[in-house]
Amino acid sequence: MASPESHADEEREERHATHVQFCDEDKDRCVQHLTQQAPPPIRRASRTHSHVPIHYFDREGVLTLTRSISQEIVPSVPPPPSSSSEPSSDATLREEEQAGEEPGEKPFDFENVLKYYVRRREESDIKTRRLGVAFENLRVVGMGSAASFQPTLGSLLNPLGIVSALQRIRHPPLRDILSGFEGVVRPGEMLLVLGRPGSGCSTFLKVLANQRHEYHSVEGNVYYDSLTPEEVYKHYRGDVQYCPEDDVHFATLTVDQTISFAAKTRAPRRRVDQATRRDFKEKVTEVYETIFGLRHVKDTFVGDASVRGVSGGEKKRVSISENLATRSLMTSWDNSTRGLDSSTALEYVRALRIATDLVRNTTIVSIYQAGESLYEIFDKVCLIYEGKMVYFGPASMARQYFIDMGYVPANRQTTPDFLVSVTDPLGRTMVDKEHDERDEDKRNKPIPQTAAEFEEYYRQSEIMKLNREDIDSYKEENVNKHEMVRDYKFSAKQDHARHTRRKSPYMISIFMQVRIVMLRRMQIMKGNFTSQALSTASFTLQAVIIGTTFLKAPHDTSAYFSRGGVLFFSVFVPALFSMSEIPGLFAQRPIVLRHRNAAMYHPMVEALAMTLVDIPFTVVTIAAFGIIIYFVVQLQQTASQFFTYFVFIVVVGLAMKAFFRALASAFPAEAPAQAVAGVLILALSLYTGYQIPRPTMIGALRWISYINPIFYAFEGLMVNEFHTLDGTCSTLVPSGPGYAGVSLANQVCTVVGSEPGRDTVQGERYVSLSFGYSYSHLWRNFGILIAFLFFFLMCLLIFTEITSGQAGESSVLLFKQGSKAQIVKEAEAAVDKEKGEAETSSSTTQQDDRSPEKEGEALEEQPKMVNTFSWQHIKYSVPVSGEEKLLLDDVSGFVSPGKLTALMGESGAGKTTLLNALSERIGTGIMTGDRFFNGQALPADFQGQTGYCQQMDTHVPTTTVREALRFSARLRQPSSVPVSEKDDYADKCLTMCGLDAFADAIVGSLGVEQKKRTTIGVELAAKPQLLLFLDEPTSGLDSQSAWAIMAFLRSLADNGQAILCTIHQPSAELFEVFDRLLLLRKGGQTVYFGDVGKNAQSIINYFERSGARKCGDGENPAEYMLDVIGAGATAVTDRDWHDVWLKSKEKTELEENLEKIHEEGRKHPAVAATVESHFATPWHYQTWILIKRQHLAFWRNPTYLMSKISLNIIGGLFIGFTFFKSKDTVQGNQNKLFAIFMGTVLSAPLGNQLHVPYINMRKVYEIRERSSRMYHWSALCTSQILLEIPWNIIGATLFFFCWYWTVGFESSRGGFTYLMYGVAFPIYYTTIALAVASLCPTAEISGLMYSFLFTFVFTFEGVLQPFHQLGWWRWMYYVTPYTYLIEAIVGQVMGHQPINCSDKELLTLQPPSGQTCEGFMSQYISNRGGYLTNPQATSGCLFCPYRTTDEWMGPTFNIFYRHHWRDFGIFCGYIVLNTCLVYILTYLARVRSYSGVTNLFKKLTGNKKSNTDDS
């Protein structure tokens, strides 16, 4: 297809003429600064951008829409004065069709229609706003140094470190991010911002978009016409917006719903022809979906990483449409083309051009890799060098400006690449004196070298003078113009809905916002129906388990304690489930904050809408939960008691949802919110009043129960249930042998609240004496719950509204502790200077001190490759929906030593698939064809002898660069090579890759280029003997970093390496680096294989000879050939280029070359394997190296270790002081039992903590290290287990010391308790948590599974429901390992101890007349135990049912002292079983490629490939 720029000049003149005509028709209403005076030179120069036709994305759709709008607007409006000489747009369209022309060929029809629409707005006295921006002496100061040391557990606990941290809080280190910026961007202009990563591009865009809160200070003058930044933020925030590089939307909303929602929230009150809001919303949505080619996906989910949705390019256009639908006047787009191929990126910028031209917006864009055609779309360009503005002016003049400065562009180097290259000391080329053709005065000037010199040169240049004139002109026309401010305010006021504050930045009222956001919330929930269904199902399943555990609770006193357990679960489980909402709230926060910044709605409205929409779902879910429990357990069967129970659990469920949402909204990051929530859930459960009644709580902590909503709900449910309960006594004292004829008057019930002479116990008296509850509190408590609900809701709304945003991500380059790296010293020096008001840049750390000489020497020592890799007739297919889909179709080729071969094609052509197939990295599907080395079979250790650099730089983020390379060298080079030699070679690879300055840097903090070099270095350190594969090595890099990586690969090839590399559409400069090219089209079919040639002439000749159009002089050959074969997003072709290839002489030459290679190679011996086994090193050595790496990973992750340690310490102290110095009464012993029980409950959060680091490390193995045959999977499992256990034992030890003596256990019993709790227990929960994680694909799923397994197991351990009442579930009592853990600890630490009943625990009974208490009770005491406090009394016998703890534990809880060593042995058996399960489940779910378990999880989680998948 012909390029849209082919008639750019003609279209530009016509477009300008149209604008002039439009203004001339009604000068009074024309924007003043467009007509009153001639623009200054810089404005004339900046108008030379290329034009993009309005119908670019959807020709047919624009035609239809034009007719629709024409019918609505044009017939009802008298034509303008000039219309007699101009046909209407609709008539023009009809004429085009009749004349046989393709509709929409002339790009002005739709624009004219919109101009009529604008005129109608003006005739209706609806004011139109415009907004430009000018800035003078702009300086941005940030906090923190650019480089620092990686924190470790040691540095965190170091007292000196704590002091320095406090000093940094008081006096934060400051540094200049930007300084000395001046310029102007007017309405209808597009500014391109260029610079290397870290130069300050994102900061510049954010500040121009008036987002200043994350910086220490912003100095200088910024003018939004006559408005100040403060006024814009307070009153017109939605008119100035910043769009981050990631397209973050609600994944389960459709494209139509996303754009429609934006249109609704910013719809103006006054609309043309009195159109309704609904009509306005629908028309705006239709217009943008049509213009940006989104009609065909309007009902498709936007999607994200886990939800299948639209493609990446379409998602970019959704972002543009959403932004335009909000009627933003000025927008900053930050690196929004990241991850897009060049054709999609070009479409994206063309879409921005259309939007800017149509709506007269002000558009500012930063892009890392920009092609020439993309660059030509912009009016102005700003170049940033280390925080300095070194060029701001017309895009058309920038290239010549730097040529005149003394820098020379490389052959076919695009203008944006050239501009960025001059800011890279290693990437720029200065003109030599012999070829210097500049003017004499320019030749005599020194060529700038540093950022400061570049800035000074610019300040003295003519471009700066033009820029200054443009700023002055803008200020004269727009700044301090009260009329403009008045008109702007009047226009904004017209847009505001009724009942909206006129100074509010929001267009619509709170009520309207709530209604609109509630509708969106329902749409989100509808799209995410599976998640809602799973939540309800898990809730229901939990109710079934709890209900059947307490199945048909008897109405006698034996079930009094059990009924309390049921009611405790009824209020606590909804609270526990509410805590699981925290991650979801943080996931949506970036979207809500972006919408707040766009003034679409108040964040609190989203919180309120979520709460209101959740109410019916919560009521239904809790109703199912409550009904199952209530009627399965058979609680009191009266309507009033059931509905009282129901309203209590619904209100407490809603209150706890609001509580945890408010908690999440109060924190800027998820980690601390989850940590606090974990501690609070422990406090809420302990102080509910079930495990420890309020009367027995210690005074210092009793206040917690008064602020615990669950306490009031539990009391309400208890008095509601027990108010009408008069339970028959299940155990009368005395009874049994010898007491058959005893009168009831001489017996008493053992339950608290019993009265002499009665065989029933009033439930109301029981709860009063046991818990201190009163039925009179029932509806008082309900009122308190309602108050808590509204209080938490208010907190949620307030915190949501005032929370400033997310925790900022630091871009600091980190080095290991003790490193003497020069970069750290420079960064510290820069901060010290800043205190003295000096200037430095944020990119200090980006300037690496590479030495080309050292790199060259290291490359010389790299082993040369001598074998030629070839492949023939490769076919690869995968099953899709029951059919075989062919991804590669008969592909052949070869890679020679010393040659750099490119593998290219459009998205979906099969580039990565072919690379994976050739390197044996595909797990499914059917592959046929042959692969050879020198025409002979591949060696057995082919994967070990090749290097594979993946597109995603997957590393352990806490290792240093040197450690990563040495790790690779030690495990992948043969074990016969000494370790010192391996390490020395790894250090040479550091030098070879130009990473000497970053040797001690933490990989996770590296910039994109350094991370990519590390990936290559890790593969080189393995000494690959045969071949190096690379997948998209330049993806995500800026142009200079991309060039640096490709230049490095070129030098590797020149030193004998054989390299096969996939690459997205590169610049002409990058393309010339390659020797050969394999070009694929969609379907995995070959289009070309052969030499690239000088200036790509071989390829160009092939296509031109085969009938393609001529390649333009300045055209990028890579883009040319892709456009020719129809690979561009909008390109078409008139022939089958695969068929052309099959008939070409190049195809014949390839077959002949392959035959020659095979024939010559078969004369020599085949390539031999370098190692005899599957791996280069033995298993024990692998395990030892992995243990060392894992130890460093933990040590350098103090957040993880401190969360582990602090949870143990806080939990130990909290539980210990809750049950502080428990007495030896029955209640005191029960408190000790619950102190032990709650200690074991901590295994839930402690186990959950293990999943994330375990699965993250496993991902590194699965993505990169397994295919490289670095180590056996079992070595990884072993290292993980052996490293987790010591840290968990340390944590459990700290818990033990905080807990054991605080509760009041005897010191003499501490040894065995420590053995069980401090050693065996942490080993158990470590192994079971890792076993669950081994089965699961993600940490989220493993967390859900572990929590469910944990609650399932806990229910049956005999504490919450005593053993003799478990009924059908009794078999689970013997299966759960916690049975043996609890019995071992409780039996040993509490067994053989005396019990001294408190006064209220003593039973009062009357002996028969004439008998003493001792005489009457002696036989019962000898049979059942217990004791009398007044044995000689003849009346009012005070009897304690238990003399020792054994008499209490055995019959009640089935716990016996004598079993503790047996239980220890059984518990150790479970540990062995868990350890075996780690290996078995890892093998079944993660190692066997045909495992159905992983596929099942993928189906359950919706983990499908999206439309954005490449190749």
Short mmCIF file of C-alpha atoms in Angstrom, two decimals, residues 139-141 174-179 388 829-841:
data_model
loop_
_atom_site.label_atom_id
_atom_site.label_comp_id
_atom_site.label_asym_id
_atom_site.label_seq_id
_atom_site.Cartn_x
_atom_site.Cartn_y
_atom_site.Cartn_z
CA ARG A 139 13.76 22.72 37.38
CA VAL A 140 12.65 19.48 39.03
CA VAL A 141 14.33 18.26 42.21
CA LEU A 174 18.25 15.69 46.89
CA ARG A 175 19.28 15.68 43.23
CA ASP A 176 18.35 17.60 40.12
CA ILE A 177 16.29 15.55 37.69
CA LEU A 178 15.66 18.37 35.22
CA SER A 179 17.03 21.89 35.03
CA LYS A 388 19.47 19.10 30.46
CA ALA A 829 29.13 12.89 45.46
CA ALA A 830 26.25 14.19 43.37
CA VAL A 831 23.96 14.19 46.40
CA ASP A 832 26.59 15.96 48.48
CA LYS A 833 26.88 18.60 45.76
CA GLU A 834 23.12 19.03 45.69
CA LYS A 835 23.19 20.12 49.29
CA GLY A 836 25.46 22.88 48.07
CA GLU A 837 23.00 23.81 45.30
CA ALA A 838 24.76 22.05 42.46
CA GLU A 839 23.36 20.20 39.53
CA THR A 840 23.59 16.59 38.50
CA SER A 841 21.44 14.24 36.56
#
